[in-house]
mmCIF file of C-alpha atoms and ligand atoms in Angstrom:
data_model
loop_
_atom_site.group_PDB
_atom_site.id
_atom_site.type_symbol
_atom_site.label_atom_id
_atom_site.label_comp_id
_atom_site.label_asym_id
_atom_site.label_seq_id
_atom_site.Cartn_x
_atom_site.Cartn_y
_atom_site.Cartn_z
ATOM 1 C CA UNK A 1 28.694 15.194 -3.826
ATOM 2 C CA UNK A 2 25.517 13.324 -3.116
ATOM 3 C CA UNK A 3 22.859 15.041 -4.652
ATOM 4 C CA UNK A 4 19.432 14.896 -2.854
ATOM 5 C CA UNK A 5 16.386 14.816 -4.502
ATOM 6 C CA UNK A 6 13.938 18.204 -4.446
ATOM 7 C CA UNK A 7 10.914 16.933 -3.373
ATOM 8 C CA UNK A 8 8.365 17.552 -5.598
ATOM 9 C CA UNK A 9 4.498 16.621 -6.410
ATOM 10 C CA UNK A 10 3.975 13.079 -6.540
ATOM 11 C CA UNK A 11 4.102 11.337 -9.766
ATOM 12 C CA UNK A 12 0.835 11.201 -11.407
ATOM 13 C CA UNK A 13 -0.493 7.566 -11.871
ATOM 14 C CA UNK A 14 -1.718 6.573 -15.782
ATOM 15 C CA UNK A 15 -4.466 3.976 -15.538
ATOM 16 C CA UNK A 16 -3.734 2.943 -19.140
ATOM 17 C CA UNK A 17 -0.220 2.312 -18.392
ATOM 18 C CA UNK A 18 -1.168 0.444 -15.110
ATOM 19 C CA UNK A 19 -4.117 -1.660 -17.174
ATOM 20 C CA UNK A 20 -1.290 -3.146 -19.763
ATOM 21 C CA UNK A 21 1.608 -3.512 -16.757
ATOM 22 C CA UNK A 22 -0.230 -4.280 -13.982
ATOM 23 C CA UNK A 23 -3.773 -5.754 -14.453
ATOM 24 C CA UNK A 24 -2.041 -9.074 -12.384
ATOM 25 C CA UNK A 25 -2.474 -6.744 -9.083
ATOM 26 C CA UNK A 26 -5.766 -6.850 -8.823
ATOM 27 C CA UNK A 27 -6.417 -10.586 -10.622
ATOM 28 C CA UNK A 28 -4.137 -11.862 -8.067
ATOM 29 C CA UNK A 29 -5.877 -9.989 -4.742
ATOM 30 C CA UNK A 30 -8.418 -13.058 -4.939
ATOM 31 C CA UNK A 31 -7.265 -14.561 -1.249
ATOM 32 C CA UNK A 32 -7.233 -11.629 0.075
ATOM 33 C CA UNK A 33 -10.568 -11.226 -0.648
ATOM 34 C CA UNK A 34 -11.193 -14.509 0.844
ATOM 35 C CA UNK A 35 -9.706 -13.468 3.780
ATOM 36 C CA UNK A 36 -11.914 -10.470 4.572
ATOM 37 C CA UNK A 37 -14.797 -13.026 3.886
ATOM 38 C CA UNK A 38 -16.855 -10.055 2.714
ATOM 39 C CA UNK A 39 -20.845 -10.442 3.620
ATOM 40 C CA UNK A 40 -23.704 -9.143 1.899
ATOM 41 C CA UNK A 41 -24.672 -5.824 3.346
ATOM 42 C CA UNK A 42 -21.771 -4.717 5.256
ATOM 43 C CA UNK A 43 -19.974 -1.134 4.615
ATOM 44 C CA UNK A 44 -16.603 -1.716 3.479
ATOM 45 C CA UNK A 45 -13.608 0.683 2.922
ATOM 46 C CA UNK A 46 -11.289 0.157 0.036
ATOM 47 C CA UNK A 47 -8.106 1.917 1.463
ATOM 48 C CA UNK A 48 -5.921 2.466 -1.798
ATOM 49 C CA UNK A 49 -8.232 1.400 -4.173
ATOM 50 C CA UNK A 50 -6.128 2.205 -7.593
ATOM 51 C CA UNK A 51 -8.403 2.089 -10.669
ATOM 52 C CA UNK A 52 -11.245 0.542 -8.540
ATOM 53 C CA UNK A 53 -11.210 -3.048 -10.315
ATOM 54 C CA UNK A 54 -11.007 -5.220 -7.376
ATOM 55 C CA UNK A 55 -13.715 -2.821 -5.350
ATOM 56 C CA UNK A 56 -15.877 -3.262 -7.810
ATOM 57 C CA UNK A 57 -15.903 -6.932 -7.279
ATOM 58 C CA UNK A 58 -16.839 -6.408 -3.882
ATOM 59 C CA UNK A 59 -19.555 -3.945 -4.933
ATOM 60 C CA UNK A 60 -20.754 -6.988 -6.995
ATOM 61 C CA UNK A 61 -20.651 -9.129 -3.738
ATOM 62 C CA UNK A 62 -23.325 -6.965 -2.600
ATOM 63 C CA UNK A 63 -20.846 -4.782 0.098
ATOM 64 C CA UNK A 64 -22.009 -0.822 0.249
ATOM 65 C CA UNK A 65 -18.328 -0.255 -0.742
ATOM 66 C CA UNK A 66 -16.183 3.479 -0.347
ATOM 67 C CA UNK A 67 -13.032 3.333 -2.480
ATOM 68 C CA UNK A 68 -10.098 5.792 -1.885
ATOM 69 C CA UNK A 69 -6.967 6.434 -3.340
ATOM 70 C CA UNK A 70 -4.668 9.742 -3.165
ATOM 71 C CA UNK A 71 -4.614 9.687 -7.048
ATOM 72 C CA UNK A 72 -7.361 12.202 -8.838
ATOM 73 C CA UNK A 73 -6.436 9.693 -11.990
ATOM 74 C CA UNK A 74 -7.206 6.481 -10.836
ATOM 75 C CA UNK A 75 -10.339 7.663 -8.789
ATOM 76 C CA UNK A 76 -11.731 8.662 -12.105
ATOM 77 C CA UNK A 77 -10.878 5.501 -13.603
ATOM 78 C CA UNK A 78 -12.530 4.168 -10.447
ATOM 79 C CA UNK A 79 -15.622 5.847 -10.871
ATOM 80 C CA UNK A 80 -15.991 5.285 -14.620
ATOM 81 C CA UNK A 81 -17.001 1.960 -13.106
ATOM 82 C CA UNK A 82 -20.189 3.424 -11.289
ATOM 83 C CA UNK A 83 -18.033 3.310 -8.014
ATOM 84 C CA UNK A 84 -18.719 5.728 -4.938
ATOM 85 C CA UNK A 85 -14.576 6.240 -5.362
ATOM 86 C CA UNK A 86 -13.049 9.691 -3.487
ATOM 87 C CA UNK A 87 -9.657 10.988 -3.353
ATOM 88 C CA UNK A 88 -8.026 11.214 -0.420
ATOM 89 C CA UNK A 89 -4.881 11.116 1.648
ATOM 90 C CA UNK A 90 -4.380 8.179 3.454
ATOM 91 C CA UNK A 91 -3.053 10.004 6.253
ATOM 92 C CA UNK A 92 -6.422 12.068 6.736
ATOM 93 C CA UNK A 93 -9.039 9.470 6.681
ATOM 94 C CA UNK A 94 -12.470 11.815 7.429
ATOM 95 C CA UNK A 95 -14.758 8.687 8.729
ATOM 96 C CA UNK A 96 -15.773 8.024 12.034
ATOM 97 C CA UNK A 97 -17.138 4.211 13.294
ATOM 98 C CA UNK A 98 -18.844 3.729 9.919
ATOM 99 C CA UNK A 99 -17.173 0.923 8.595
ATOM 100 C CA UNK A 100 -17.534 -2.829 9.154
ATOM 101 C CA UNK A 101 -14.302 -3.702 7.343
ATOM 102 C CA UNK A 102 -11.324 -1.729 5.898
ATOM 103 C CA UNK A 103 -9.773 -3.529 3.124
ATOM 104 C CA UNK A 104 -6.452 -2.511 1.639
ATOM 105 C CA UNK A 105 -4.239 -4.318 -1.570
ATOM 106 C CA UNK A 106 -1.442 -3.591 -2.945
ATOM 107 C CA UNK A 107 -1.445 -0.352 -1.552
ATOM 108 C CA UNK A 108 -0.615 0.040 2.125
ATOM 109 C CA UNK A 109 3.639 0.188 1.314
ATOM 110 C CA UNK A 110 3.008 3.217 -0.777
ATOM 111 C CA UNK A 111 1.232 5.098 1.886
ATOM 112 C CA UNK A 112 3.314 7.463 3.776
ATOM 113 C CA UNK A 113 3.527 7.342 7.703
ATOM 114 C CA UNK A 114 1.579 4.336 8.395
ATOM 115 C CA UNK A 115 0.769 4.873 12.142
ATOM 116 C CA UNK A 116 -1.345 8.007 11.147
ATOM 117 C CA UNK A 117 -2.749 5.686 8.635
ATOM 118 C CA UNK A 118 -3.789 3.170 10.947
ATOM 119 C CA UNK A 119 -4.756 5.682 13.154
ATOM 120 C CA UNK A 120 -7.300 6.575 10.554
ATOM 121 C CA UNK A 121 -8.307 3.185 10.021
ATOM 122 C CA UNK A 122 -9.551 2.393 13.281
ATOM 123 C CA UNK A 123 -11.394 5.857 14.109
ATOM 124 C CA UNK A 124 -12.976 4.628 10.637
ATOM 125 C CA UNK A 125 -13.980 1.346 11.665
ATOM 126 C CA UNK A 126 -17.000 0.480 14.306
ATOM 127 C CA UNK A 127 -15.718 -1.148 17.402
ATOM 128 C CA UNK A 128 -14.994 -5.220 16.167
ATOM 129 C CA UNK A 129 -14.736 -4.133 12.791
ATOM 130 C CA UNK A 130 -11.990 -5.555 10.460
ATOM 131 C CA UNK A 131 -8.310 -4.552 8.936
ATOM 132 C CA UNK A 132 -8.126 -6.981 6.390
ATOM 133 C CA UNK A 133 -5.094 -6.429 3.979
ATOM 134 C CA UNK A 134 -1.942 -7.357 1.715
ATOM 135 C CA UNK A 135 0.882 -5.003 0.693
ATOM 136 C CA UNK A 136 4.645 -5.520 -0.464
ATOM 137 C CA UNK A 137 6.681 -7.090 2.744
ATOM 138 C CA UNK A 138 10.598 -7.128 3.887
ATOM 139 C CA UNK A 139 12.308 -8.050 0.599
ATOM 140 C CA UNK A 140 9.877 -7.107 -1.948
ATOM 141 C CA UNK A 141 10.816 -6.704 -5.404
ATOM 142 C CA UNK A 142 14.546 -6.490 -4.074
ATOM 143 C CA UNK A 143 15.772 -7.057 -7.507
ATOM 144 C CA UNK A 144 13.955 -3.784 -8.905
ATOM 145 C CA UNK A 145 15.127 -1.814 -5.647
ATOM 146 C CA UNK A 146 18.690 -2.489 -5.647
ATOM 147 C CA UNK A 147 19.086 -1.629 -9.553
ATOM 148 C CA UNK A 148 17.453 1.442 -9.030
ATOM 149 C CA UNK A 149 19.105 2.333 -5.690
ATOM 150 C CA UNK A 150 22.678 1.634 -7.767
ATOM 151 C CA UNK A 151 21.466 3.638 -10.611
ATOM 152 C CA UNK A 152 20.923 6.394 -8.429
ATOM 153 C CA UNK A 153 23.958 6.666 -6.470
ATOM 154 C CA UNK A 154 25.709 6.220 -9.638
ATOM 155 C CA UNK A 155 24.333 9.337 -10.667
ATOM 156 C CA UNK A 156 25.526 11.094 -7.017
ATOM 157 C CA UNK A 157 21.410 10.950 -6.051
ATOM 158 C CA UNK A 158 20.611 9.900 -2.717
ATOM 159 C CA UNK A 159 18.451 6.774 -3.204
ATOM 160 C CA UNK A 160 16.881 7.379 0.303
ATOM 161 C CA UNK A 161 15.223 10.100 -0.490
ATOM 162 C CA UNK A 162 13.072 9.065 -2.980
ATOM 163 C CA UNK A 163 11.731 5.437 -2.344
ATOM 164 C CA UNK A 164 8.451 5.675 -2.308
ATOM 165 C CA UNK A 165 7.699 2.276 -0.694
ATOM 166 C CA UNK A 166 7.965 1.002 2.755
ATOM 167 C CA UNK A 167 8.229 -2.820 3.513
ATOM 168 C CA UNK A 168 7.430 -4.156 6.943
ATOM 169 C CA UNK A 169 8.143 -6.802 8.519
ATOM 170 C CA UNK A 170 5.866 -9.321 9.810
ATOM 171 C CA UNK A 171 6.860 -8.533 13.891
ATOM 172 C CA UNK A 172 6.905 -4.630 12.956
ATOM 173 C CA UNK A 173 3.206 -4.655 11.370
ATOM 174 C CA UNK A 174 2.013 -6.718 14.052
ATOM 175 C CA UNK A 175 3.734 -4.320 16.570
ATOM 176 C CA UNK A 176 2.017 -1.629 14.729
ATOM 177 C CA UNK A 177 -1.453 -2.749 14.564
ATOM 178 C CA UNK A 178 -1.583 -4.071 18.134
ATOM 179 C CA UNK A 179 -0.244 -0.364 19.597
ATOM 180 C CA UNK A 180 -3.252 1.305 17.567
ATOM 181 C CA UNK A 181 -6.056 -1.003 19.211
ATOM 182 C CA UNK A 182 -6.131 -3.753 16.819
ATOM 183 C CA UNK A 183 -6.109 -7.454 17.571
ATOM 184 C CA UNK A 184 -4.137 -9.057 15.590
ATOM 185 C CA UNK A 185 -5.812 -12.699 13.690
ATOM 186 C CA UNK A 186 -2.953 -13.420 11.338
ATOM 187 C CA UNK A 187 0.029 -11.676 9.973
ATOM 188 C CA UNK A 188 1.986 -13.570 7.099
ATOM 189 C CA UNK A 189 4.918 -12.487 4.974
ATOM 190 C CA UNK A 190 5.812 -14.839 1.963
ATOM 191 C CA UNK A 191 7.381 -14.824 -1.240
ATOM 192 C CA UNK A 192 5.060 -14.708 -4.714
ATOM 193 C CA UNK A 193 7.195 -14.817 -7.651
ATOM 194 C CA UNK A 194 5.371 -12.707 -10.475
ATOM 195 C CA UNK A 195 5.363 -13.017 -14.074
ATOM 196 C CA UNK A 196 5.574 -9.827 -15.429
ATOM 197 C CA UNK A 197 3.158 -9.188 -18.459
ATOM 198 C CA UNK A 198 5.708 -8.089 -20.579
ATOM 199 C CA UNK A 199 9.274 -6.719 -20.813
ATOM 200 C CA UNK A 200 10.706 -5.503 -17.430
ATOM 201 C CA UNK A 201 10.628 -1.802 -18.829
ATOM 202 C CA UNK A 202 6.891 -2.087 -18.215
ATOM 203 C CA UNK A 203 7.128 -2.430 -15.050
ATOM 204 C CA UNK A 204 9.598 0.453 -14.019
ATOM 205 C CA UNK A 205 7.761 2.622 -16.314
ATOM 206 C CA UNK A 206 4.213 1.916 -14.382
ATOM 207 C CA UNK A 207 6.218 1.877 -10.746
ATOM 208 C CA UNK A 208 9.677 3.823 -10.522
ATOM 209 C CA UNK A 209 8.496 7.079 -11.478
ATOM 210 C CA UNK A 210 9.521 8.019 -8.017
ATOM 211 C CA UNK A 211 13.282 7.208 -8.686
ATOM 212 C CA UNK A 212 13.206 9.097 -12.349
ATOM 213 C CA UNK A 213 11.783 12.207 -10.915
ATOM 214 C CA UNK A 214 14.642 13.771 -9.692
ATOM 215 C CA UNK A 215 16.891 13.270 -12.816
ATOM 216 C CA UNK A 216 16.666 15.928 -15.709
ATOM 217 C CA UNK A 217 13.857 14.622 -18.231
ATOM 218 C CA UNK A 218 17.014 14.104 -20.760
ATOM 219 C CA UNK A 219 18.630 11.359 -18.527
ATOM 220 C CA UNK A 220 15.539 9.689 -17.992
ATOM 221 C CA UNK A 221 14.942 7.445 -20.601
ATOM 222 C CA UNK A 222 18.796 6.188 -20.319
ATOM 223 C CA UNK A 223 18.238 5.885 -17.173
ATOM 224 C CA UNK A 224 15.262 3.488 -17.014
ATOM 225 C CA UNK A 225 16.820 1.570 -20.053
ATOM 226 C CA UNK A 226 20.508 1.185 -17.541
ATOM 227 C CA UNK A 227 17.933 -0.250 -14.769
ATOM 228 C CA UNK A 228 16.037 -2.599 -17.390
ATOM 229 C CA UNK A 229 19.299 -4.066 -18.660
ATOM 230 C CA UNK A 230 20.555 -4.715 -15.501
ATOM 231 C CA UNK A 231 18.124 -6.623 -13.962
ATOM 232 C CA UNK A 232 16.636 -9.092 -17.037
ATOM 233 C CA UNK A 233 19.283 -11.629 -16.881
ATOM 234 C CA UNK A 234 18.220 -12.212 -12.731
ATOM 235 C CA UNK A 235 14.641 -11.986 -13.385
ATOM 236 C CA UNK A 236 13.807 -14.224 -17.013
ATOM 237 C CA UNK A 237 13.112 -17.603 -16.326
ATOM 238 C CA UNK A 238 14.309 -20.511 -18.825
ATOM 239 C CA UNK A 239 10.958 -19.855 -20.903
ATOM 240 C CA UNK A 240 11.679 -16.004 -21.357
ATOM 241 C CA UNK A 241 8.983 -14.644 -18.608
ATOM 242 C CA UNK A 242 10.469 -12.120 -16.368
ATOM 243 C CA UNK A 243 9.352 -13.133 -12.896
ATOM 244 C CA UNK A 244 9.582 -10.210 -10.198
ATOM 245 C CA UNK A 245 10.358 -11.196 -6.799
ATOM 246 C CA UNK A 246 7.484 -10.141 -4.814
ATOM 247 C CA UNK A 247 7.249 -10.541 -0.961
ATOM 248 C CA UNK A 248 3.750 -10.195 0.293
ATOM 249 C CA UNK A 249 3.023 -8.954 3.688
ATOM 250 C CA UNK A 250 -0.733 -10.348 4.103
ATOM 251 C CA UNK A 251 -2.944 -9.834 7.822
ATOM 252 C CA UNK A 252 -5.869 -9.536 9.429
ATOM 253 C CA UNK A 253 -7.100 -7.293 12.294
ATOM 254 C CA UNK A 254 -10.283 -6.380 14.381
ATOM 255 C CA UNK A 255 -10.557 -3.154 16.307
ATOM 256 C CA UNK A 256 -10.863 -3.559 19.889
ATOM 257 C CA UNK A 257 -14.008 -2.691 21.482
ATOM 258 C CA UNK A 258 -14.497 -0.880 24.749
ATOM 259 C CA UNK A 259 -15.273 -4.317 25.978
ATOM 260 C CA UNK A 260 -11.967 -6.208 25.051
ATOM 261 C CA UNK A 261 -9.938 -3.105 25.123
ATOM 262 C CA UNK A 262 -8.926 -3.731 28.689
ATOM 263 C CA UNK A 263 -9.172 0.528 29.032
ATOM 264 C CA UNK A 264 -6.387 0.655 26.698
ATOM 265 C CA UNK A 265 -7.451 2.042 23.294
ATOM 266 C CA UNK A 266 -4.181 2.685 21.363
ATOM 267 C CA UNK A 267 -0.965 2.945 23.597
ATOM 268 C CA UNK A 268 -0.608 6.536 24.714
ATOM 269 C CA UNK A 269 3.117 6.626 22.997
ATOM 270 C CA UNK A 270 1.383 6.095 19.983
ATOM 271 C CA UNK A 271 -1.281 8.434 20.416
ATOM 272 C CA UNK A 272 1.490 10.961 20.761
ATOM 273 C CA UNK A 273 3.602 10.745 18.109
ATOM 274 C CA UNK A 274 0.533 10.490 15.757
ATOM 275 C CA UNK A 275 -1.064 14.209 16.866
ATOM 276 C CA UNK A 276 2.414 15.480 17.601
ATOM 277 C CA UNK A 277 3.402 17.271 20.609
ATOM 278 C CA UNK A 278 0.870 20.422 20.245
ATOM 279 C CA UNK A 279 -2.712 18.451 19.198
ATOM 280 C CA UNK A 280 -3.694 16.271 21.837
ATOM 281 C CA UNK A 281 -6.603 13.581 19.929
ATOM 282 C CA UNK A 282 -7.642 12.157 22.746
ATOM 283 C CA UNK A 283 -7.632 12.227 26.446
ATOM 284 C CA UNK A 284 -9.339 9.113 27.578
ATOM 285 C CA UNK A 285 -9.718 5.477 26.404
ATOM 286 C CA UNK A 286 -12.598 5.031 23.904
ATOM 287 C CA UNK A 287 -14.186 2.569 22.545
HETATM 288 C C1 LIG B 1 3.676 -4.026 -4.683
HETATM 289 O O1 LIG B 1 2.574 -4.322 -5.011
HETATM 290 O O2 LIG B 1 4.206 -5.014 -3.841
HETATM 291 C C2 LIG B 1 4.000 -3.310 -5.518
HETATM 292 C C3 LIG B 1 4.091 -2.409 -6.464
HETATM 293 C C4 LIG B 1 4.612 -1.484 -6.856
HETATM 294 C C5 LIG B 1 5.656 -1.408 -6.968
HETATM 295 C C6 LIG B 1 6.506 -1.970 -5.486
HETATM 296 C C7 LIG B 1 5.984 -3.068 -5.244
#
């Protein structure tokens, strides 16, 4: 019989662990900052800002930046850098046509219900505003994902109920952005083999908590040790460095304004899916 994971509270982020095992996430964020091409004085929303290290860089470039993240622990770390950072569910963004750009690095693939998230991004942007980001794309960290899923299945847990990530293809992401009223300037999917700062166990401890959560506490260390052992030989290079098989989805899109929207706005079927049958968000095209 296959056990389904009971849904529980979301895993807590540990900013200290993150800083040790995942500093490369913000260190490798420069190309997406370059794609954003932030201008001094622009008001920018950093969606899934995490511990705020990259957000701080944007602030230091003279942007008026707000960071949001669902993790209170990460937001506390971001605030300690002097940032305007707020705990917020990406599915329920509260902003209305106030940002020149929405930026997101290494966060979008964690966000449940991408249609609701993109609808909120669109609302947050001024007409013509940019949505520029990078996240995991189709095939991302496949070696870890397969090992985690195999180890869970061996313990009779259905992995589909615990995998927190959605790694979209370029076509899927483009279609989703267009359906929500964006003109897509670029979407690319590319491999970015990523050296880890230490053993694979550090990566698993930092990022794979959702896969561990359904297990009894006593089984968790053994589970992670099994998964780590099963990926080491595939990921270790000749110098003994572990190289994770990251695949990035990098994109830049622009919110259509009234004048170039041709009266369309977000596609109606998407609006219905976003709103659900009982709650009509909008009845006429908007700018
Ligand atoms: C990523 O940035 O692609 C990623 C980070 C942690 C877990 C999975 C994917």
